Amino acid sequence: MLKQNAVLESSGTSNSHPIEIIPAPLPPRIDKLDLSPAKHPRIE
């Protein structure tokens, strides 16, 4: 995963991609805790 991030960062224009990929797993975690673990079992 670190290698992928480095490759995207190296591109420069692809900086938008890693930024979207990193926070992507964070919101679901909040939703899981806010709603219920059954909503997002894939995160576990």
GROMACS .gro file of N, CA and C in nm:
model
  132
    1MET      N    1   0.085  -0.119   0.000
    1MET     CA    2   0.000   0.000   0.000
    1MET      C    3   0.089   0.125   0.000
    2LEU      N    4   0.197   0.120   0.071
    2LEU     CA    5   0.287   0.235   0.075
    2LEU      C    6   0.345   0.259  -0.064
    3LYS      N    7   0.379   0.151  -0.132
    3LYS     CA    8   0.436   0.165  -0.266
    3LYS      C    9   0.336   0.232  -0.359
    4GLN      N   10   0.210   0.189  -0.351
    4GLN     CA   11   0.106   0.248  -0.436
    4GLN      C   12   0.096   0.398  -0.410
    5ASN      N   13   0.093   0.436  -0.284
    5ASN     CA   14   0.081   0.576  -0.247
    5ASN      C   15   0.199   0.655  -0.303
    6ALA      N   16   0.318   0.599  -0.293
    6ALA     CA   17   0.438   0.666  -0.342
    6ALA      C   18   0.428   0.687  -0.492
    7VAL      N   19   0.378   0.587  -0.563
    7VAL     CA   20   0.366   0.597  -0.709
    7VAL      C   21   0.269   0.709  -0.745
    8LEU      N   22   0.156   0.715  -0.673
    8LEU     CA   23   0.057   0.818  -0.701
    8LEU      C   24   0.115   0.955  -0.668
    9GLU      N   25   0.184   0.965  -0.557
    9GLU     CA   26   0.244   1.093  -0.518
    9GLU      C   27   0.347   1.136  -0.621
   10SER      N   28   0.423   1.040  -0.673
   10SER     CA   29   0.526   1.069  -0.773
   10SER      C   30   0.463   1.134  -0.895
   11SER      N   31   0.342   1.091  -0.929
   11SER     CA   32   0.273   1.145  -1.047
   11SER      C   33   0.244   1.294  -1.027
   12GLY      N   34   0.208   1.332  -0.906
   12GLY     CA   35   0.178   1.473  -0.880
   12GLY      C   36   0.032   1.501  -0.910
   13THR      N   37  -0.008   1.485  -1.036
   13THR     CA   38  -0.147   1.511  -1.073
   13THR      C   39  -0.237   1.406  -1.007
   14SER      N   40  -0.183   1.290  -0.977
   14SER     CA   41  -0.262   1.183  -0.915
   14SER      C   42  -0.273   1.204  -0.764
   15ASN      N   43  -0.223   1.317  -0.715
   15ASN     CA   44  -0.230   1.345  -0.570
   15ASN      C   45  -0.374   1.336  -0.521
   16SER      N   46  -0.470   1.370  -0.607
   16SER     CA   47  -0.611   1.368  -0.568
   16SER      C   48  -0.655   1.224  -0.538
   17HIS      N   49  -0.596   1.127  -0.605
   17HIS     CA   50  -0.637   0.988  -0.586
   17HIS      C   51  -0.601   0.937  -0.446
   18PRO      N   52  -0.475   0.947  -0.403
   18PRO     CA   53  -0.439   0.898  -0.269
   18PRO      C   54  -0.519   0.967  -0.160
   19ILE      N   55  -0.546   1.096  -0.179
   19ILE     CA   56  -0.623   1.172  -0.079
   19ILE      C   57  -0.762   1.110  -0.064
   20GLU      N   58  -0.820   1.068  -0.178
   20GLU     CA   59  -0.955   1.009  -0.173
   20GLU      C   60  -0.950   0.866  -0.118
   21ILE      N   61  -0.841   0.795  -0.148
   21ILE     CA   62  -0.829   0.655  -0.105
   21ILE      C   63  -0.807   0.649   0.047
   22ILE      N   64  -0.728   0.739   0.102
   22ILE     CA   65  -0.696   0.736   0.245
   22ILE      C   66  -0.821   0.759   0.332
   23PRO      N   67  -0.897   0.866   0.310
   23PRO     CA   68  -1.014   0.893   0.394
   23PRO      C   69  -1.131   0.798   0.366
   24ALA      N   70  -1.126   0.727   0.256
   24ALA     CA   71  -1.235   0.636   0.219
   24ALA      C   72  -1.265   0.537   0.332
   25PRO      N   73  -1.164   0.467   0.387
   25PRO     CA   74  -1.190   0.369   0.492
   25PRO      C   75  -1.227   0.433   0.626
   26LEU      N   76  -1.199   0.561   0.643
   26LEU     CA   77  -1.230   0.627   0.771
   26LEU      C   78  -1.379   0.652   0.790
   27PRO      N   79  -1.447   0.715   0.693
   27PRO     CA   80  -1.591   0.742   0.708
   27PRO      C   81  -1.673   0.617   0.740
   28PRO      N   82  -1.649   0.505   0.669
   28PRO     CA   83  -1.724   0.382   0.697
   28PRO      C   84  -1.708   0.340   0.844
   29ARG      N   85  -1.591   0.356   0.899
   29ARG     CA   86  -1.568   0.317   1.038
   29ARG      C   87  -1.658   0.399   1.130
   30ILE      N   88  -1.667   0.528   1.104
   30ILE     CA   89  -1.753   0.615   1.186
   30ILE      C   90  -1.899   0.570   1.172
   31ASP      N   91  -1.939   0.541   1.047
   31ASP     CA   92  -2.077   0.497   1.023
   31ASP      C   93  -2.103   0.366   1.098
   32LYS      N   94  -2.005   0.276   1.094
   32LYS     CA   95  -2.020   0.147   1.161
   32LYS      C   96  -2.047   0.169   1.310
   33LEU      N   97  -1.969   0.257   1.372
   33LEU     CA   98  -1.987   0.283   1.515
   33LEU      C   99  -2.117   0.359   1.540
   34ASP      N  100  -2.148   0.451   1.448
   34ASP     CA  101  -2.269   0.533   1.465
   34ASP      C  102  -2.395   0.449   1.445
   35LEU      N  103  -2.394   0.366   1.340
   35LEU     CA  104  -2.514   0.286   1.310
   35LEU      C  105  -2.506   0.151   1.381
   36SER      N  106  -2.426   0.059   1.324
   36SER     CA  107  -2.412  -0.072   1.386
   36SER      C  108  -2.308  -0.153   1.310
   37PRO      N  109  -2.238  -0.246   1.378
   37PRO     CA  110  -2.134  -0.326   1.314
   37PRO      C  111  -2.188  -0.409   1.199
   38ALA      N  112  -2.316  -0.443   1.202
   38ALA     CA  113  -2.376  -0.523   1.096
   38ALA      C  114  -2.380  -0.444   0.964
   39LYS      N  115  -2.378  -0.312   0.975
   39LYS     CA  116  -2.386  -0.227   0.856
   39LYS      C  117  -2.258  -0.239   0.774
   40HIS      N  118  -2.142  -0.242   0.843
   40HIS     CA  119  -2.013  -0.249   0.774
   40HIS      C  120  -1.928  -0.363   0.829
   41PRO      N  121  -1.970  -0.487   0.808
   41PRO     CA  122  -1.893  -0.601   0.859
   41PRO      C  123  -1.764  -0.621   0.781
   42ARG      N  124  -1.758  -0.566   0.660
   42ARG     CA  125  -1.638  -0.583   0.577
   42ARG      C  126  -1.518  -0.514   0.639
   43ILE      N  127  -1.539  -0.406   0.712
   43ILE     CA  128  -1.428  -0.333   0.774
   43ILE      C  129  -1.361  -0.420   0.879
   44GLU      N  130  -1.440  -0.495   0.952
   44GLU     CA  131  -1.384  -0.583   1.056
   44GLU      C  132  -1.304  -0.693   0.986
   0.00000   0.00000   0.00000
